[in-house]
Amino acid sequence: MKFSKAEIEALIAASPRTTATLSKLVLSVKYQVRPGGSTSKMSIEELAASILELGVLQNLVVVKGPRGTFEVCAGGRRLEALALLLTTGQIPDNYPVPILILPADKALMASLSENLHHVAMHAADEFLAFSRLLEEGKSLETVAAAFGVTPLVVKRRMKLASVSPKLMDLFRKDQIPLDCLMVLASVDDHERQERAWIGLPEWNRRPDYLRQLLTGGDIESDRDPVAKYVTLKAYEKAGGATRRDLFCDDDKKAYLLDVALLDQLASDKLQKKAKQVAAEGWKWVDVRPRYSRDEYLNHGELRKTRREPDEQEAAALASIEASVDALQVRMEALEDAETEDSQDAYEGLDREMTALQMQAKAIEDELSVWPADLMGKAGCVVHVAQNGTVAVKYGLIRPDDRSDMAQAARQAGEGAQADLVSLPSPKTRPVHSDKLMRRLTAHRVAAVQAELLARPDVALVAITAHLAQKLLLDHGYHYQRDQALELSATDSQAALRSAAEDIEGSAAWLQMDRERRAWMEQMPQEAPKVFGWLLVQEQAVVLQLLTFLVASTVTGIYGAEPTSQSTDALALALGLDMRRWWTASGASYLNHVSKSQVLSVVTEAADINAAAPLASLKKDAVVAGAEQAIVGSGWLPPCLRTVAVNTDAQGDAQEDASQDGAQAEGAAADLAA
């Protein structure tokens, strides 16, 4: 039973309002619907601080008790907070408390009505209210004291209040959980916050995954090897800028924002080790905060050789070998025994064997040395290892020193070169670097996705073909899951971002992004509701959504020049013309290839007469001239061309295109020479 609004108003109007001293108030056992002690202590402490600052703003509902007391039937939290202030000596026992006295027969109903009708303040309003208090000029400490919380709590609530208004609205609608909102608040950029949330798969909206997306490129003081080596204290002492996550319990953790300063501090600190290594007799010593294998890919490597042991080392090795042989005999005798004692004895002998083998290895390590007569033609890289300690990569041979090293190794003795020196096989430099090829093919993938949006028929064929190949032609074992269907799909958005830093500015990406945002706004945000929502949509809507989802999964990024691409069939079906989506320019292509290749492009896109005047210029001038020469030509690198296959005529066309490209490249090489 509930009071009507009129009944509540009449009851309140007829009830006397007055004050009573705190010592006269007791919590009612009979009329209180919320038992004492059911509220968190932190909530009571915050309420107590508020009462101390502002007084009791809302009267307690009471009934008259024996001997002049009043039993509190609504307002138990306020009474508990007052009792806390009394216990700590912050208010006296005669502290006046406002009360509303009700008849006993209405008390239980009043207590129930107050608790049922009470609507707690939404957390979003709480965050904004704290922020407004500080905007009014109140200090952090004053606000914290007024509500019985620490300054850190106030800072955190202010930080939450600064989240993008769009995301705060979603939080109010319970579409973003608080733990995810805290992660979003860890960065200040609203656009970055919104992009991270929209790009988060609905099935994986976990705070740890969201944090990974937001901070993936940041340097963490407690995880990055170079940061651990330099130390956060040294970095901050040098004036390095940091960003701290207010919601991280580890106050020693920070994100380092000045990469150049961090690397410089690491390089300076590594110099001491570098001097020690150089004193060993190496030709050169490089210092690198981070060792990149690709940077030294064309370097050869010097191998260690074994020196002859001295008398003491030889005796130690002989003794260890004799002891190992004796242990093996004893262990073989115990192998067939099945008693517990024999098993224990066998394990003990095995431990002795391991210890002896470690001693032998230590001696052999001492006998393994760098050949002194070859060290002067090789070098080392002093760097920071993955565990944050100093490491040295020894014995690298620069390409310029290969001939001298090979000659020195031959002079060291017959066959010594093969034993002591490892030289990489000479390789022809590819036209396109791994990084450029990944960028180009990422743009092709994005274009295929955008083209696919307008072709539901092709999308339907693509997903059907994929399932047919998977379920009818792949006879592997599939285990059961607690789902109606067993399907797997991955959005290729992150892969495209990683492969091409300029992808987000491309027309294809922007078109896909607009489509994604439109569907996110249109669809229900709770996963269980999606199926029911789709059931009532027109078939065209369902098909268009399927088309977008299929397009989102298209991938096909390559590091090396591919002979064919996984997107070829789709490109042909869509009639993909990359000239609509990509244009060769200095920034997109020409700056990233050799001068010879730039001249080859101009020869193919225009003619040899346009390329000839550029041959004698420096690279920057060649690129500038090439941009003007090929403007409007629609030239595409081979990996972006849609080549017809599977028919004789198409094969001839592909062969003709390849021959044309080869002739242009040859002419450009002649010009460059």
XYZ file of C-alpha atoms in Angstrom:
673
model
C 0.000 0.000 0.000
C 1.249 3.501 -0.829
C 0.103 6.947 0.182
C -1.449 9.024 -2.536
C 0.061 12.443 -3.108
C -2.900 14.099 -1.394
C -2.649 11.792 1.610
C 1.078 12.461 2.017
C 0.520 16.233 1.809
C -2.328 16.069 4.354
C -0.262 13.929 6.718
C 2.713 16.275 6.560
C 0.518 19.363 6.991
C -1.124 17.889 10.089
C 2.164 16.754 11.666
C 4.124 19.083 13.914
C 7.666 20.154 12.985
C 10.133 20.925 15.705
C 13.679 20.147 16.859
C 14.954 17.599 19.346
C 18.342 17.194 20.940
C 20.449 14.388 19.518
C 20.487 12.584 22.868
C 16.683 12.138 22.641
C 16.778 10.371 19.242
C 16.959 6.597 18.855
C 16.659 4.421 15.779
C 13.279 2.717 15.702
C 13.346 -1.059 15.541
C 9.636 -1.349 14.959
C 9.086 1.361 12.350
C 12.427 1.525 10.437
C 12.340 -0.466 7.146
C 16.087 -0.072 6.509
C 18.080 -1.857 9.239
C 20.909 0.001 10.990
C 24.412 -0.593 9.671
C 23.200 -1.446 6.150
C 24.828 1.626 4.642
C 28.512 1.695 3.663
C 30.769 3.472 6.138
C 32.249 5.682 3.421
C 28.709 6.932 2.622
C 28.075 7.729 6.298
C 31.418 9.525 6.650
C 30.659 11.666 3.589
C 27.175 12.483 4.968
C 28.658 13.341 8.369
C 31.085 15.785 6.770
C 28.219 17.413 4.876
C 26.134 17.790 8.068
C 29.097 19.315 9.874
C 29.495 21.846 7.056
C 25.843 22.623 6.241
C 23.742 21.183 9.064
C 20.827 18.709 8.730
C 19.047 19.937 5.598
C 16.095 17.505 5.739
C 14.155 16.691 8.888
C 14.061 13.179 10.372
C 10.623 11.479 10.544
C 9.914 10.296 14.093
C 7.244 8.975 16.451
C 7.073 9.731 20.152
C 8.799 7.170 22.347
C 8.909 6.571 26.100
C 10.384 9.061 28.586
C 10.533 11.967 26.151
C 12.501 10.157 23.425
C 11.738 10.048 19.736
C 12.046 6.913 17.584
C 13.413 7.642 14.114
C 11.447 5.748 11.453
C 12.833 7.611 8.420
C 16.273 9.216 8.371
C 18.416 6.434 9.793
C 21.456 7.437 7.708
C 21.296 11.000 9.007
C 21.029 9.715 12.583
C 24.006 7.391 12.044
C 26.056 10.271 10.616
C 25.125 12.466 13.625
C 26.150 9.669 15.996
C 29.520 9.486 14.223
C 30.047 13.230 14.713
C 29.105 12.860 18.388
C 31.566 9.995 18.846
C 34.411 11.994 17.327
C 33.582 14.990 19.525
C 32.645 17.272 16.639
C 29.096 17.999 17.939
C 27.594 17.897 21.483
C 24.866 15.503 22.622
C 22.390 18.412 22.811
C 22.876 19.219 19.105
C 19.446 20.356 17.768
C 18.039 18.097 15.039
C 14.960 19.029 12.936
C 12.179 16.409 13.189
C 8.692 15.751 11.816
C 6.468 13.925 14.342
C 3.990 11.414 12.883
C 1.286 9.317 14.546
C 2.502 5.805 15.387
C -0.062 4.136 13.098
C 1.388 6.009 10.101
C 5.083 5.599 10.935
C 5.861 2.323 9.154
C 4.035 3.446 6.003
C 5.937 6.751 6.044
C 9.291 4.966 6.381
C 8.480 2.639 3.505
C 7.153 5.478 1.343
C 10.273 7.624 1.842
C 12.615 4.798 0.899
C 10.557 3.628 -2.070
C 10.105 7.104 -3.497
C 13.667 8.233 -2.854
C 15.578 8.737 -6.135
C 19.325 8.793 -5.704
C 21.336 11.447 -7.528
C 22.835 10.096 -10.720
C 26.602 9.775 -10.575
C 26.927 12.095 -13.615
C 25.151 14.875 -11.682
C 27.440 14.262 -8.714
C 30.550 14.630 -10.895
C 29.294 17.866 -12.421
C 28.258 19.274 -9.029
C 31.761 18.765 -7.631
C 33.189 20.458 -10.696
C 30.867 23.473 -10.268
C 31.887 23.857 -6.616
C 35.502 24.223 -7.656
C 34.563 26.575 -10.490
C 32.907 28.810 -7.867
C 36.311 29.289 -6.263
C 36.232 26.745 -3.447
C 39.538 24.996 -2.860
C 40.079 21.314 -3.438
C 40.719 20.761 0.271
C 37.561 22.667 1.306
C 35.308 20.598 -0.951
C 36.996 17.384 0.151
C 36.537 18.243 3.832
C 32.907 19.256 3.322
C 32.023 15.833 1.984
C 34.385 13.711 4.071
C 36.471 12.506 1.153
C 40.103 12.823 0.167
C 41.312 15.453 -2.339
C 42.085 12.560 -4.705
C 38.399 11.581 -4.733
C 37.454 15.164 -5.629
C 40.074 15.211 -8.395
C 38.702 11.962 -9.792
C 35.121 13.268 -9.814
C 36.278 16.436 -11.562
C 38.107 14.323 -14.129
C 34.953 12.305 -14.765
C 33.001 15.534 -15.170
C 35.383 16.554 -17.983
C 34.493 13.570 -20.184
C 32.930 14.319 -23.573
C 29.275 15.468 -23.134
C 28.202 12.870 -25.720
C 29.765 10.084 -23.685
C 28.343 11.513 -20.453
C 24.863 11.301 -21.972
C 25.493 7.635 -22.778
C 26.642 7.137 -19.173
C 23.384 8.666 -17.918
C 21.483 6.179 -20.084
C 23.546 3.298 -18.620
C 25.089 2.630 -22.027
C 28.615 3.179 -20.694
C 29.594 1.514 -17.399
C 31.464 3.535 -14.779
C 34.686 1.502 -15.098
C 34.821 2.311 -18.826
C 34.024 5.992 -18.174
C 37.015 6.124 -15.815
C 39.265 4.804 -18.585
C 37.881 7.328 -21.084
C 38.549 10.127 -18.577
C 42.228 9.184 -18.479
C 42.763 11.161 -21.716
C 41.675 14.786 -22.225
C 40.884 14.760 -25.955
C 37.085 14.463 -26.416
C 37.423 13.391 -30.031
C 39.886 10.691 -29.043
C 37.529 9.529 -26.280
C 34.567 9.323 -28.655
C 36.566 7.603 -31.401
C 37.827 5.004 -28.951
C 34.340 4.219 -27.645
C 32.730 4.052 -31.082
C 35.537 1.834 -32.358
C 35.173 -0.534 -29.413
C 33.426 -3.786 -30.427
C 30.204 -4.205 -28.462
C 31.186 -7.718 -27.452
C 34.485 -6.504 -26.027
C 33.589 -3.357 -24.122
C 35.938 -4.112 -21.270
C 37.926 -1.400 -19.464
C 41.261 -3.176 -19.992
C 40.714 -3.467 -23.761
C 39.518 0.158 -23.927
C 42.651 1.270 -22.044
C 44.766 -0.665 -24.533
C 43.153 1.214 -27.446
C 43.598 4.609 -25.788
C 47.174 4.156 -24.561
C 48.535 1.711 -27.146
C 51.198 4.145 -28.377
C 52.042 5.700 -25.014
C 55.204 4.994 -23.035
C 54.374 3.500 -19.640
C 56.915 4.152 -16.909
C 56.542 0.692 -15.387
C 56.456 -1.358 -18.597
C 58.566 0.291 -21.289
C 62.146 -1.095 -21.109
C 63.827 2.261 -21.783
C 61.604 4.035 -19.248
C 62.489 1.436 -16.601
C 66.191 1.820 -17.410
C 66.157 5.642 -17.223
C 63.700 5.634 -14.242
C 60.726 7.943 -13.881
C 62.540 9.979 -11.223
C 65.445 10.801 -13.563
C 63.078 11.591 -16.453
C 60.989 14.021 -14.387
C 64.130 15.589 -12.892
C 65.255 16.344 -16.451
C 61.957 18.179 -17.058
C 60.162 15.414 -18.932
C 56.401 15.861 -19.310
C 54.150 13.103 -17.981
C 50.490 12.182 -17.854
C 49.108 10.291 -14.874
C 45.919 8.281 -14.691
C 44.017 9.545 -11.647
C 42.137 6.256 -11.509
C 45.262 4.136 -11.281
C 45.966 2.983 -7.725
C 49.701 2.997 -8.407
C 50.734 6.626 -7.853
C 54.232 5.822 -9.134
C 52.971 4.946 -12.631
C 52.983 7.608 -15.354
C 52.856 7.967 -19.125
C 55.973 9.627 -20.553
C 55.194 12.184 -23.257
C 58.660 13.331 -24.397
C 60.088 10.383 -26.326
C 63.072 12.352 -27.604
C 64.131 13.326 -24.086
C 63.689 9.757 -22.824
C 65.862 8.351 -25.623
C 68.510 11.030 -25.037
C 68.650 10.224 -21.311
C 68.981 6.532 -22.111
C 71.757 7.190 -24.641
C 73.651 9.338 -22.136
C 73.346 6.659 -19.472
C 74.541 3.947 -21.903
C 77.767 5.835 -22.677
C 79.600 4.378 -19.676
C 79.007 0.834 -20.903
C 79.865 1.886 -24.456
C 83.299 3.133 -23.319
C 83.966 -0.178 -21.561
C 83.029 -2.142 -24.692
C 85.134 0.095 -26.955
C 88.149 -0.512 -24.712
C 87.927 -4.222 -25.552
C 89.295 -3.496 -29.043
C 86.226 -3.275 -31.285
C 86.320 -1.050 -34.360
C 83.091 0.753 -33.550
C 80.377 0.916 -30.895
C 76.858 2.223 -31.578
C 74.583 3.350 -28.764
C 70.867 2.795 -29.267
C 68.103 3.118 -26.655
C 66.254 0.377 -28.533
C 67.917 -2.274 -30.667
C 66.217 -2.662 -34.037
C 67.183 -5.815 -35.879
C 66.024 -4.274 -39.168
C 68.608 -1.482 -38.813
C 71.415 -4.053 -38.812
C 69.825 -6.543 -41.197
C 72.591 -6.112 -43.796
C 75.371 -6.541 -41.260
C 77.374 -9.731 -41.026
C 78.244 -11.381 -37.740
C 81.507 -12.488 -36.219
C 81.457 -15.751 -34.297
C 83.381 -16.644 -31.169
C 86.186 -19.174 -31.210
C 87.320 -21.600 -28.508
C 90.717 -21.042 -26.933
C 92.707 -23.878 -25.459
C 92.127 -24.342 -21.694
C 95.012 -23.711 -19.349
C 96.276 -26.447 -17.045
C 93.854 -25.628 -14.236
C 90.799 -25.406 -16.570
C 91.735 -28.657 -18.311
C 92.046 -30.440 -14.972
C 88.660 -29.103 -13.850
C 86.965 -30.249 -17.060
C 88.580 -33.695 -16.786
C 87.422 -34.004 -13.185
C 83.876 -32.998 -14.070
C 83.804 -35.456 -16.982
C 84.970 -38.312 -14.712
C 82.352 -37.424 -12.089
C 79.599 -37.300 -14.730
C 80.590 -40.737 -16.040
C 80.509 -42.174 -12.517
C 77.080 -40.647 -11.855
C 75.697 -42.079 -15.093
C 76.783 -45.593 -14.053
C 75.047 -45.230 -10.672
C 71.894 -43.764 -12.248
C 71.659 -46.599 -14.794
C 71.789 -49.090 -11.932
C 68.788 -47.400 -10.299
C 66.652 -47.028 -13.429
C 65.007 -50.452 -13.160
C 64.404 -50.280 -9.397
C 60.862 -49.400 -8.392
C 61.204 -48.740 -4.655
C 60.608 -45.297 -3.185
C 64.142 -45.140 -1.776
C 65.688 -45.894 -5.155
C 63.557 -43.175 -6.787
C 64.736 -40.636 -4.192
C 68.349 -41.700 -4.738
C 67.978 -41.366 -8.518
C 66.581 -37.830 -8.185
C 69.464 -36.860 -5.901
C 72.023 -38.128 -8.426
C 70.202 -36.259 -11.171
C 70.547 -32.998 -9.233
C 74.278 -33.659 -8.834
C 74.536 -34.276 -12.587
C 72.822 -30.952 -13.338
C 75.175 -29.073 -11.015
C 78.247 -30.630 -12.682
C 76.934 -29.778 -16.151
C 76.457 -26.143 -15.102
C 80.048 -26.032 -13.833
C 81.285 -27.414 -17.157
C 79.227 -24.848 -19.080
C 80.667 -22.004 -17.018
C 84.191 -23.119 -17.894
C 83.299 -23.531 -21.594
C 81.845 -20.013 -21.593
C 85.185 -18.728 -20.350
C 86.934 -20.611 -23.165
C 84.642 -19.062 -25.804
C 86.263 -15.780 -26.889
C 86.124 -13.271 -29.696
C 89.039 -13.661 -32.147
C 91.339 -10.776 -31.217
C 92.747 -10.415 -34.750
C 89.239 -9.892 -36.206
C 87.618 -7.719 -33.497
C 89.221 -4.613 -35.010
C 87.028 -4.986 -38.113
C 83.713 -5.550 -36.304
C 81.632 -3.608 -33.828
C 78.926 -3.710 -31.172
C 75.608 -2.106 -30.310
C 75.020 -1.093 -26.695
C 71.293 -0.888 -26.027
C 68.510 -1.421 -23.504
C 67.199 -4.984 -23.299
C 63.530 -5.912 -22.955
C 63.930 -6.330 -19.201
C 65.179 -2.757 -18.818
C 68.867 -3.562 -18.314
C 71.968 -2.825 -20.399
C 72.656 -5.306 -23.203
C 75.329 -5.558 -25.892
C 75.033 -7.029 -29.365
C 78.606 -8.094 -30.150
C 80.452 -8.829 -33.380
C 78.482 -7.032 -36.082
C 80.201 -6.460 -39.437
C 79.244 -3.385 -41.425
C 78.639 -3.856 -45.181
C 81.660 -1.633 -45.931
C 83.901 -3.928 -43.863
C 82.816 -7.217 -45.407
C 85.698 -7.488 -47.878
C 88.361 -6.638 -45.276
C 86.806 -9.072 -42.804
C 86.639 -11.870 -45.359
C 90.289 -11.329 -46.301
C 91.364 -11.241 -42.648
C 89.389 -14.398 -41.946
C 91.050 -16.188 -44.876
C 94.455 -15.179 -43.572
C 93.529 -16.638 -40.177
C 93.657 -20.120 -41.670
C 92.009 -22.573 -44.092
C 88.259 -22.703 -43.539
C 88.349 -20.043 -40.854
C 86.044 -17.720 -42.776
C 83.217 -20.217 -42.724
C 83.738 -20.833 -39.012
C 84.219 -17.272 -37.779
C 82.303 -14.995 -40.144
C 78.643 -15.070 -41.183
C 77.805 -12.680 -44.022
C 74.259 -12.074 -45.320
C 73.563 -13.038 -48.890
C 73.475 -10.004 -51.187
C 69.880 -9.048 -51.897
C 68.313 -6.920 -54.573
C 66.621 -3.966 -52.972
C 62.861 -4.200 -53.530
C 61.150 -1.353 -55.354
C 58.743 -0.874 -52.456
C 59.710 -1.133 -48.800
C 57.736 -3.275 -46.409
C 56.248 -0.166 -44.799
C 55.204 1.380 -48.129
C 53.700 -1.884 -49.381
C 51.648 -2.222 -46.202
C 50.423 1.340 -46.598
C 49.481 0.901 -50.258
C 47.642 -2.374 -49.755
C 45.868 -0.918 -46.696
C 44.477 1.835 -48.932
C 43.347 -0.816 -51.411
C 41.535 -2.696 -48.634
C 39.816 0.509 -47.486
C 38.728 1.233 -51.064
C 37.294 -2.269 -51.494
C 35.347 -1.781 -48.249
C 33.922 1.544 -49.403
C 33.024 0.193 -52.863
C 31.315 -2.792 -51.255
C 28.855 -0.559 -49.378
C 26.965 0.065 -52.627
C 26.960 -3.609 -53.674
C 24.857 -5.777 -51.309
C 24.756 -8.444 -54.019
C 28.533 -8.849 -53.935
C 28.589 -8.767 -50.128
C 26.004 -11.554 -49.980
C 28.016 -13.657 -52.421
C 31.213 -12.985 -50.458
C 29.830 -14.095 -47.083
C 28.075 -17.094 -48.644
C 31.257 -18.171 -50.426
C 33.227 -17.787 -47.201
C 30.779 -19.951 -45.248
C 30.609 -22.528 -48.037
C 34.385 -22.843 -48.099
C 34.481 -23.071 -44.308
C 31.656 -25.538 -43.757
C 31.576 -27.615 -46.938
C 35.199 -27.710 -48.040
C 37.003 -27.448 -44.700
C 36.437 -30.752 -42.957
C 38.243 -29.860 -39.743
C 36.659 -30.614 -36.366
C 34.446 -27.868 -34.958
C 33.640 -27.964 -31.254
C 30.238 -26.886 -29.983
C 29.612 -23.527 -28.361
C 26.665 -22.270 -26.378
C 25.486 -20.153 -29.302
C 22.923 -20.517 -32.045
C 25.552 -20.027 -34.735
C 29.290 -20.500 -34.875
C 30.683 -17.566 -36.806
C 33.802 -15.496 -36.413
C 34.553 -12.022 -37.726
C 37.175 -9.359 -37.043
C 36.945 -5.662 -37.832
C 40.061 -4.708 -39.824
C 39.983 -1.071 -38.630
C 42.918 -1.437 -36.220
C 45.030 -3.248 -38.821
C 44.449 -0.480 -41.386
C 45.405 2.207 -38.862
C 48.583 0.338 -38.004
C 49.604 -0.179 -41.638
C 48.914 3.352 -42.934
C 49.220 6.410 -40.709
C 47.406 8.506 -43.351
C 44.449 6.128 -43.742
C 42.056 8.089 -41.505
C 42.185 11.046 -43.878
C 41.307 8.983 -46.948
C 37.906 9.200 -48.631
C 37.352 5.442 -48.291
C 37.997 5.467 -44.547
C 35.755 8.481 -43.984
C 32.913 6.841 -45.915
C 33.182 3.654 -43.838
C 33.382 5.717 -40.645
C 30.193 7.629 -41.495
C 28.408 4.360 -42.176
C 29.648 2.874 -38.889
C 28.457 5.884 -36.879
C 25.056 5.801 -38.587
C 24.502 2.152 -37.694
C 25.713 2.665 -34.122
C 23.130 5.417 -33.655
C 20.350 3.371 -35.253
C 20.910 0.001 -33.573
C 20.093 -0.926 -29.969
C 23.249 -0.884 -27.869
C 22.397 -4.004 -25.846
C 23.556 -7.170 -27.635
C 20.494 -9.327 -26.728
C 18.163 -6.767 -28.347
C 19.843 -6.770 -31.776
C 18.203 -9.972 -33.007
C 14.681 -8.784 -32.143
C 15.356 -5.379 -33.654
C 16.499 -6.911 -36.948
C 13.450 -9.190 -37.092
C 11.128 -6.212 -37.473
C 13.271 -4.347 -40.036
C 12.687 -4.311 -43.755
C 14.803 -6.862 -45.625
C 16.625 -4.038 -47.395
C 17.759 -2.651 -44.031
C 19.019 -6.023 -42.873
C 20.850 -6.571 -46.158
C 22.452 -3.139 -46.024
C 23.679 -3.762 -42.469
C 25.040 -7.136 -43.552
C 26.806 -5.399 -46.423
C 28.504 -2.942 -44.072
C 29.526 -5.700 -41.662
C 30.987 -7.817 -44.464
C 32.860 -4.774 -45.778
C 34.296 -4.127 -42.293
C 35.953 -7.543 -42.273
C 37.760 -7.203 -45.609
C 41.511 -7.445 -45.173
C 44.566 -8.062 -47.334
C 47.607 -6.085 -46.156
C 50.989 -7.236 -47.475
C 54.542 -6.421 -46.498
C 56.206 -7.756 -49.649
C 55.079 -7.196 -53.239
C 52.419 -9.887 -53.782
C 51.935 -11.737 -57.073
C 48.211 -11.842 -56.248
C 46.069 -10.443 -53.465
C 43.212 -11.830 -51.407
C 41.093 -8.853 -52.510
C 41.526 -9.567 -56.245
C 38.201 -11.400 -56.670
C 36.277 -8.694 -54.827
C 38.066 -5.942 -56.739
C 37.111 -7.538 -60.053
C 33.489 -8.084 -58.971
C 33.205 -4.466 -57.836
C 35.022 -3.027 -60.839
C 37.417 -1.340 -58.415
C 39.200 1.681 -59.855
C 41.755 2.874 -57.300
C 42.075 6.187 -59.153
C 38.859 7.159 -57.355
C 40.440 6.562 -53.954
C 44.185 7.152 -54.223
C 46.537 9.547 -56.067
C 50.298 9.235 -56.444
C 52.078 12.194 -54.879
C 55.269 12.932 -53.021
C 53.682 12.224 -49.655
C 51.760 9.120 -50.689
C 54.397 7.416 -52.843
C 57.265 9.262 -54.558
C 59.142 10.260 -51.391
C 59.262 6.616 -50.337
C 60.876 5.048 -53.406
C 64.253 5.431 -55.118
C 65.074 8.139 -57.657
C 65.225 5.440 -60.329
C 61.677 4.346 -59.482
C 60.422 7.942 -59.585
C 61.842 8.308 -63.098
C 60.260 4.976 -64.010
C 56.876 6.281 -62.835
C 57.200 9.452 -64.927
C 58.256 7.425 -67.980
C 55.257 5.118 -67.634
C 52.709 7.796 -66.700
C 53.864 10.426 -69.234
C 56.800 9.510 -71.486
C 60.595 9.350 -71.510
C 60.785 12.956 -72.698
C 59.131 14.097 -69.445
C 61.517 11.987 -67.362
C 64.780 12.930 -69.131
C 65.119 16.502 -67.734
C 64.675 15.176 -64.194
C 67.482 12.608 -64.315
C 70.262 15.015 -63.353
C 68.382 16.625 -60.453
C 68.527 15.767 -56.762
C 65.824 13.587 -55.229
C 63.683 16.441 -53.831
C 63.644 18.237 -57.167
C 62.941 14.976 -58.999
C 59.899 14.349 -56.787
C 58.578 17.889 -57.282
C 58.988 17.600 -61.068
C 57.464 14.125 -61.105
C 54.361 15.348 -59.270
C 53.757 17.918 -61.983
C 54.523 15.479 -64.789
C 52.087 12.771 -63.674
C 49.230 14.986 -62.478
C 45.951 13.794 -63.996
C 47.545 10.647 -65.436
C 45.894 8.306 -62.941
C 49.100 6.301 -62.577
C 48.929 3.502 -60.011
C 51.618 1.192 -58.642
C 51.059 -2.438 -59.688
C 49.667 -3.481 -56.301
C 46.784 -0.985 -56.671
C 45.814 -1.986 -60.187
C 42.777 -4.169 -60.736
C 44.120 -6.843 -63.055
C 41.762 -9.195 -64.887
C 42.605 -12.889 -64.486
C 41.351 -16.366 -65.342
C 40.757 -15.841 -69.081
C 43.157 -15.844 -72.003
C 42.261 -12.297 -72.972
C 42.672 -11.065 -69.407
C 45.953 -12.899 -69.094
C 47.244 -11.236 -72.287
C 46.219 -7.848 -70.918
C 48.076 -8.505 -67.670
C 51.179 -9.637 -69.592
C 51.078 -6.512 -71.783
C 50.819 -4.303 -68.674
C 53.787 -6.074 -67.097
C 55.860 -5.639 -70.268
C 54.984 -1.939 -70.418
C 56.060 -1.529 -66.788
C 59.334 -3.384 -67.398
C 60.152 -1.240 -70.445
C 59.465 1.946 -68.483
C 61.656 0.778 -65.605
C 64.503 -0.041 -67.998
C 64.292 3.373 -69.632
C 64.314 5.063 -66.222
C 67.368 3.073 -65.161
C 69.191 4.251 -68.315
C 68.315 7.853 -67.489
C 69.438 7.544 -63.872
C 72.751 6.011 -64.950
